[in-house]
Amino acid sequence: MKKRVCVLGLGYIGLPTSVIFADNGWEVTGVDINESVVEQLNNGQVHIEEKGLPDLLTKVVENKSFIAQYIPQKSDVFIITVPTPLNPDGSANLNYVKDAVESIIPVLEKDNIIIIESTIPPRTTRDVVAPILGNAGFDPENDVYLAHCPERVLPGKILYELVENNRIVGGINSLSANKAADVYRTFVNGKIMETSTESAEMSKLMENTYRDVNIALANELTKISNTLGIDTLEVIELANEHPRVNIHQPGPGVGGHCIAIDPYFVMEKDRKNSTLMHTARAINESMPDFVINQVTKLVSKGSKISVLGVAYKGNVDDVRNSPSIDIIEKLINEGYEVNVYDPFVKQNQVNFKLDTIKDTVDSTDLVLILTDHECFKELDWSKFNYGVNNINVLDTKNVLEKIPSNINYYNFGYLPQMSQELQKV
Ligand code: SAJ
């Protein structure tokens, strides 16, 4: 008989996870509280954008290895992939996780495996999840197998990374880690590392915190280099020639739902000792204002600014916490005429108007590139009407490779009004 897995929360992680299990010999029940999501999925329609997902969903719906419904059903394994948003006070909102765990209690049986994939603050599996099971009459260390297996896949490459990435599986005890690891062994090609729930929780958070701190370093370097008239991008390139150095890239801020959020899950547990993480967050959050400050050096209020890119990173449609949104809204409020183009983002995702590339760039005073979409590299600049003057381009993501001759080009290595002595070699 096929093994059964019930996945709770059919979003960016839960849905791809469900279809991968279904495609690897499991009988999968996907659970979501959103009626229209359940209905759409059972019709083979995907509600999120992810490469390869529509085809795989159609396959597993047709061969009946995947079905979506509102409530959990009896299973061998329960996987929880619900969101953990940030509370206004900077702590993690664990309500969805708690509700999901409560919702499996009526169908939970001895020897079932329960895996939390949602990103959670350190100690949550032991201090929050285990007691819910305990209160329901299950000994979380002996009656069931409880584990945390953080998801670490990159949007846009989820189906590939779910199979190929290494996975950390933290158990409430070693037997739980072992049982949960066996679940992933049915389709993961990467290494599976067994550990405690605490180490699994903390290592996931530290991966993203490491990136946040490193990006903050690059952003701080940009500000200092701007004062001193030094090309940051060149400095990073040179420093990274060292075999043990990997300074990240500066940019207009850190968006998405992971790198900008995860440090807070660590900080909430020990505010006194998390000063570096706190400072890194503040530096990255200051970048939209830094960009606006550069804009004011190039054009005056009322000028037309053409923003290219709303998504928080290149080649995806995701606008969650995107620094572009902050920058666009502030520029509009400050009285600029802001036109916006993003080929990945749909009008209903944002509160401002999106235009075509031509309407966005024609007769502009400044092109402001905020996202590193690959297609921006291929823009045919000769198709735009510029009027008489050269146009200014401020490329915060260092996207353009060939710079047309009638453009005054600036990036984070060469910012407006930088010292004229800055030598371009
Ligand atoms: N960014 C920079 N400079 C850089 C790299 C990124 O400014 O050098 C910015 C990007 O523009 C973007 C943000 O940071 O606004 C985040 O982008 P990202 O692609 O680095 O990360 P995410 O949030 O899409 O995905 C991360 C990944 N974590 C790591 O690479 C350690 C991914 O593997 C995780 O699965 C995901 O977080 C998650 O779910 O935690």
JSON list of N, CA and C and ligand atoms in Angstrom, two decimals, residues 151-155 161 204 207-208 211 215 248-251 253-259 262 312-313 323 397, ligand 1:
[
{"chain": "A", "resi": 151, "resn": "GLU", "atom": "N", "xyz": [12.62, 24.42, 5.15]},
{"chain": "A", "resi": 151, "resn": "GLU", "atom": "CA", "xyz": [12.73, 24.49, 3.68]},
{"chain": "A", "resi": 151, "resn": "GLU", "atom": "C", "xyz": [13.77, 25.54, 3.35]},
{"chain": "A", "resi": 152, "resn": "ARG", "atom": "N", "xyz": [14.56, 25.27, 2.31]},
{"chain": "A", "resi": 152, "resn": "ARG", "atom": "CA", "xyz": [15.65, 26.20, 1.96]},
{"chain": "A", "resi": 152, "resn": "ARG", "atom": "C", "xyz": [15.74, 26.38, 0.46]},
{"chain": "A", "resi": 153, "resn": "VAL", "atom": "N", "xyz": [14.59, 26.32, -0.22]},
{"chain": "A", "resi": 153, "resn": "VAL", "atom": "CA", "xyz": [14.61, 26.40, -1.68]},
{"chain": "A", "resi": 153, "resn": "VAL", "atom": "C", "xyz": [14.45, 27.83, -2.17]},
{"chain": "A", "resi": 154, "resn": "LEU", "atom": "N", "xyz": [14.91, 28.06, -3.37]},
{"chain": "A", "resi": 154, "resn": "LEU", "atom": "CA", "xyz": [14.90, 29.40, -3.95]},
{"chain": "A", "resi": 154, "resn": "LEU", "atom": "C", "xyz": [13.71, 29.54, -4.91]},
{"chain": "A", "resi": 155, "resn": "PRO", "atom": "N", "xyz": [12.84, 30.55, -4.69]},
{"chain": "A", "resi": 155, "resn": "PRO", "atom": "CA", "xyz": [11.72, 30.74, -5.62]},
{"chain": "A", "resi": 155, "resn": "PRO", "atom": "C", "xyz": [12.24, 30.82, -7.06]},
{"chain": "A", "resi": 161, "resn": "GLU", "atom": "N", "xyz": [15.37, 22.45, -6.62]},
{"chain": "A", "resi": 161, "resn": "GLU", "atom": "CA", "xyz": [16.09, 22.49, -5.34]},
{"chain": "A", "resi": 161, "resn": "GLU", "atom": "C", "xyz": [15.48, 21.56, -4.29]},
{"chain": "A", "resi": 204, "resn": "LYS", "atom": "N", "xyz": [18.85, 27.20, 9.88]},
{"chain": "A", "resi": 204, "resn": "LYS", "atom": "CA", "xyz": [18.08, 27.81, 8.78]},
{"chain": "A", "resi": 204, "resn": "LYS", "atom": "C", "xyz": [18.06, 29.34, 8.95]},
{"chain": "A", "resi": 207, "resn": "GLU", "atom": "N", "xyz": [21.47, 30.93, 8.13]},
{"chain": "A", "resi": 207, "resn": "GLU", "atom": "CA", "xyz": [21.82, 31.02, 6.70]},
{"chain": "A", "resi": 207, "resn": "GLU", "atom": "C", "xyz": [21.37, 32.35, 6.13]},
{"chain": "A", "resi": 208, "resn": "ASN", "atom": "N", "xyz": [20.13, 32.69, 6.43]},
{"chain": "A", "resi": 208, "resn": "ASN", "atom": "CA", "xyz": [19.59, 33.94, 5.89]},
{"chain": "A", "resi": 208, "resn": "ASN", "atom": "C", "xyz": [20.12, 35.16, 6.63]},
{"chain": "A", "resi": 211, "resn": "ARG", "atom": "N", "xyz": [23.43, 36.12, 5.22]},
{"chain": "A", "resi": 211, "resn": "ARG", "atom": "CA", "xyz": [23.30, 36.90, 3.98]},
{"chain": "A", "resi": 211, "resn": "ARG", "atom": "C", "xyz": [22.88, 38.34, 4.28]},
{"chain": "A", "resi": 215, "resn": "ILE", "atom": "N", "xyz": [25.13, 41.41, 3.18]},
{"chain": "A", "resi": 215, "resn": "ILE", "atom": "CA", "xyz": [24.59, 42.43, 2.27]},
{"chain": "A", "resi": 215, "resn": "ILE", "atom": "C", "xyz": [24.70, 43.81, 2.94]},
{"chain": "A", "resi": 248, "resn": "HIS", "atom": "N", "xyz": [28.99, 40.20, -0.38]},
{"chain": "A", "resi": 248, "resn": "HIS", "atom": "CA", "xyz": [27.81, 40.18, -1.26]},
{"chain": "A", "resi": 248, "resn": "HIS", "atom": "C", "xyz": [27.67, 41.51, -2.01]},
{"chain": "A", "resi": 249, "resn": "GLN", "atom": "N", "xyz": [26.59, 41.62, -2.77]},
{"chain": "A", "resi": 249, "resn": "GLN", "atom": "CA", "xyz": [26.40, 42.81, -3.61]},
{"chain": "A", "resi": 249, "resn": "GLN", "atom": "C", "xyz": [25.51, 43.84, -2.91]},
{"chain": "A", "resi": 250, "resn": "PRO", "atom": "N", "xyz": [25.84, 45.12, -3.06]},
{"chain": "A", "resi": 250, "resn": "PRO", "atom": "CA", "xyz": [24.96, 46.15, -2.51]},
{"chain": "A", "resi": 250, "resn": "PRO", "atom": "C", "xyz": [23.71, 46.27, -3.39]},
{"chain": "A", "resi": 251, "resn": "GLY", "atom": "N", "xyz": [22.71, 46.95, -2.88]},
{"chain": "A", "resi": 251, "resn": "GLY", "atom": "CA", "xyz": [21.48, 47.11, -3.67]},
{"chain": "A", "resi": 251, "resn": "GLY", "atom": "C", "xyz": [20.52, 48.06, -2.98]},
{"chain": "A", "resi": 253, "resn": "GLY", "atom": "N", "xyz": [18.11, 47.52, -1.15]},
{"chain": "A", "resi": 253, "resn": "GLY", "atom": "CA", "xyz": [17.51, 47.00, 0.08]},
{"chain": "A", "resi": 253, "resn": "GLY", "atom": "C", "xyz": [17.32, 45.51, -0.06]},
{"chain": "A", "resi": 254, "resn": "VAL", "atom": "N", "xyz": [16.86, 44.87, 0.98]},
{"chain": "A", "resi": 254, "resn": "VAL", "atom": "CA", "xyz": [16.68, 43.42, 0.96]},
{"chain": "A", "resi": 254, "resn": "VAL", "atom": "C", "xyz": [15.20, 43.11, 1.04]},
{"chain": "A", "resi": 255, "resn": "GLY", "atom": "N", "xyz": [14.68, 42.48, -0.02]},
{"chain": "A", "resi": 255, "resn": "GLY", "atom": "CA", "xyz": [13.26, 42.15, -0.03]},
{"chain": "A", "resi": 255, "resn": "GLY", "atom": "C", "xyz": [13.03, 40.67, 0.16]},
{"chain": "A", "resi": 256, "resn": "GLY", "atom": "N", "xyz": [11.79, 40.26, -0.13]},
{"chain": "A", "resi": 256, "resn": "GLY", "atom": "CA", "xyz": [11.44, 38.84, -0.01]},
{"chain": "A", "resi": 256, "resn": "GLY", "atom": "C", "xyz": [10.91, 38.54, 1.38]},
{"chain": "A", "resi": 257, "resn": "HIS", "atom": "N", "xyz": [10.68, 37.27, 1.60]},
{"chain": "A", "resi": 257, "resn": "HIS", "atom": "CA", "xyz": [10.01, 36.87, 2.84]},
{"chain": "A", "resi": 257, "resn": "HIS", "atom": "C", "xyz": [10.93, 36.05, 3.72]},
{"chain": "A", "resi": 258, "resn": "CYS", "atom": "N", "xyz": [12.23, 36.06, 3.40]},
{"chain": "A", "resi": 258, "resn": "CYS", "atom": "CA", "xyz": [13.15, 35.22, 4.17]},
{"chain": "A", "resi": 258, "resn": "CYS", "atom": "C", "xyz": [14.27, 36.03, 4.78]},
{"chain": "A", "resi": 259, "resn": "ILE", "atom": "N", "xyz": [15.15, 36.58, 3.92]},
{"chain": "A", "resi": 259, "resn": "ILE", "atom": "CA", "xyz": [16.36, 37.23, 4.42]},
{"chain": "A", "resi": 259, "resn": "ILE", "atom": "C", "xyz": [16.01, 38.46, 5.27]},
{"chain": "A", "resi": 262, "resn": "ASP", "atom": "N", "xyz": [13.97, 36.57, 8.65]},
{"chain": "A", "resi": 262, "resn": "ASP", "atom": "CA", "xyz": [14.54, 35.55, 9.54]},
{"chain": "A", "resi": 262, "resn": "ASP", "atom": "C", "xyz": [15.40, 36.10, 10.68]},
{"chain": "A", "resi": 312, "resn": "TYR", "atom": "N", "xyz": [11.06, 41.73, -5.87]},
{"chain": "A", "resi": 312, "resn": "TYR", "atom": "CA", "xyz": [12.15, 41.92, -4.90]},
{"chain": "A", "resi": 312, "resn": "TYR", "atom": "C", "xyz": [13.47, 41.39, -5.41]},
{"chain": "A", "resi": 313, "resn": "LYS", "atom": "N", "xyz": [13.41, 40.52, -6.45]},
{"chain": "A", "resi": 313, "resn": "LYS", "atom": "CA", "xyz": [14.66, 40.09, -7.07]},
{"chain": "A", "resi": 313, "resn": "LYS", "atom": "C", "xyz": [14.40, 39.69, -8.51]},
{"chain": "A", "resi": 323, "resn": "PRO", "atom": "N", "xyz": [11.96, 46.35, -1.78]},
{"chain": "A", "resi": 323, "resn": "PRO", "atom": "CA", "xyz": [12.34, 47.75, -1.55]},
{"chain": "A", "resi": 323, "resn": "PRO", "atom": "C", "xyz": [11.86, 48.67, -2.66]},
{"chain": "A", "resi": 397, "resn": "LYS", "atom": "N", "xyz": [21.22, 47.81, -9.34]},
{"chain": "A", "resi": 397, "resn": "LYS", "atom": "CA", "xyz": [21.55, 46.38, -9.29]},
{"chain": "A", "resi": 397, "resn": "LYS", "atom": "C", "xyz": [22.65, 46.01, -10.28]},
{"chain": "B", "resi": 1, "resn": "SAJ", "atom": "N1", "xyz": [20.37, 40.77, -2.28]},
{"chain": "B", "resi": 1, "resn": "SAJ", "atom": "C1", "xyz": [21.30, 41.81, -2.25]},
{"chain": "B", "resi": 1, "resn": "SAJ", "atom": "N2", "xyz": [22.61, 41.50, -2.41]},
{"chain": "B", "resi": 1, "resn": "SAJ", "atom": "C2", "xyz": [23.03, 40.22, -2.61]},
{"chain": "B", "resi": 1, "resn": "SAJ", "atom": "C3", "xyz": [22.10, 39.18, -2.64]},
{"chain": "B", "resi": 1, "resn": "SAJ", "atom": "C4", "xyz": [20.76, 39.49, -2.46]},
{"chain": "B", "resi": 1, "resn": "SAJ", "atom": "O1", "xyz": [20.96, 42.99, -2.07]},
{"chain": "B", "resi": 1, "resn": "SAJ", "atom": "O2", "xyz": [24.26, 40.03, -2.77]},
{"chain": "B", "resi": 1, "resn": "SAJ", "atom": "C5", "xyz": [18.94, 41.06, -2.08]},
{"chain": "B", "resi": 1, "resn": "SAJ", "atom": "C6", "xyz": [18.08, 40.68, -3.27]},
{"chain": "B", "resi": 1, "resn": "SAJ", "atom": "O3", "xyz": [18.05, 41.70, -4.23]},
{"chain": "B", "resi": 1, "resn": "SAJ", "atom": "C7", "xyz": [16.75, 40.45, -2.61]},
{"chain": "B", "resi": 1, "resn": "SAJ", "atom": "C8", "xyz": [17.11, 39.88, -1.23]},
{"chain": "B", "resi": 1, "resn": "SAJ", "atom": "O4", "xyz": [18.45, 40.24, -1.03]},
{"chain": "B", "resi": 1, "resn": "SAJ", "atom": "O5", "xyz": [16.06, 41.66, -2.43]},
{"chain": "B", "resi": 1, "resn": "SAJ", "atom": "C9", "xyz": [16.94, 38.40, -1.07]},
{"chain": "B", "resi": 1, "resn": "SAJ", "atom": "O6", "xyz": [17.25, 37.68, -2.24]},
{"chain": "B", "resi": 1, "resn": "SAJ", "atom": "P1", "xyz": [17.96, 36.24, -2.30]},
{"chain": "B", "resi": 1, "resn": "SAJ", "atom": "O7", "xyz": [17.84, 35.72, -3.66]},
{"chain": "B", "resi": 1, "resn": "SAJ", "atom": "O8", "xyz": [19.34, 36.33, -1.80]},
{"chain": "B", "resi": 1, "resn": "SAJ", "atom": "O9", "xyz": [17.18, 35.35, -1.26]},
{"chain": "B", "resi": 1, "resn": "SAJ", "atom": "P2", "xyz": [15.66, 34.81, -1.11]},
{"chain": "B", "resi": 1, "resn": "SAJ", "atom": "O10", "xyz": [15.05, 35.54, 0.04]},
{"chain": "B", "resi": 1, "resn": "SAJ", "atom": "O11", "xyz": [14.92, 34.78, -2.38]},
{"chain": "B", "resi": 1, "resn": "SAJ", "atom": "O12", "xyz": [15.93, 33.29, -0.70]},
{"chain": "B", "resi": 1, "resn": "SAJ", "atom": "C10", "xyz": [16.66, 32.98, 0.47]},
{"chain": "B", "resi": 1, "resn": "SAJ", "atom": "C11", "xyz": [17.66, 31.89, 0.14]},
{"chain": "B", "resi": 1, "resn": "SAJ", "atom": "N3", "xyz": [18.62, 31.74, 1.22]},
{"chain": "B", "resi": 1, "resn": "SAJ", "atom": "C12", "xyz": [19.94, 31.71, 0.99]},
{"chain": "B", "resi": 1, "resn": "SAJ", "atom": "O13", "xyz": [20.43, 31.82, -0.11]},
{"chain": "B", "resi": 1, "resn": "SAJ", "atom": "C13", "xyz": [20.79, 31.52, 2.20]},
{"chain": "B", "resi": 1, "resn": "SAJ", "atom": "C14", "xyz": [16.93, 30.60, -0.13]},
{"chain": "B", "resi": 1, "resn": "SAJ", "atom": "O14", "xyz": [17.82, 29.50, -0.27]},
{"chain": "B", "resi": 1, "resn": "SAJ", "atom": "C15", "xyz": [15.98, 30.28, 1.03]},
{"chain": "B", "resi": 1, "resn": "SAJ", "atom": "O15", "xyz": [15.20, 29.15, 0.74]},
{"chain": "B", "resi": 1, "resn": "SAJ", "atom": "C16", "xyz": [15.04, 31.43, 1.24]},
{"chain": "B", "resi": 1, "resn": "SAJ", "atom": "O16", "xyz": [15.80, 32.61, 1.49]},
{"chain": "B", "resi": 1, "resn": "SAJ", "atom": "C17", "xyz": [14.18, 31.05, 2.43]},
{"chain": "B", "resi": 1, "resn": "SAJ", "atom": "O17", "xyz": [13.10, 30.46, 2.24]},
{"chain": "B", "resi": 1, "resn": "SAJ", "atom": "O18", "xyz": [14.61, 31.21, 3.56]}
]
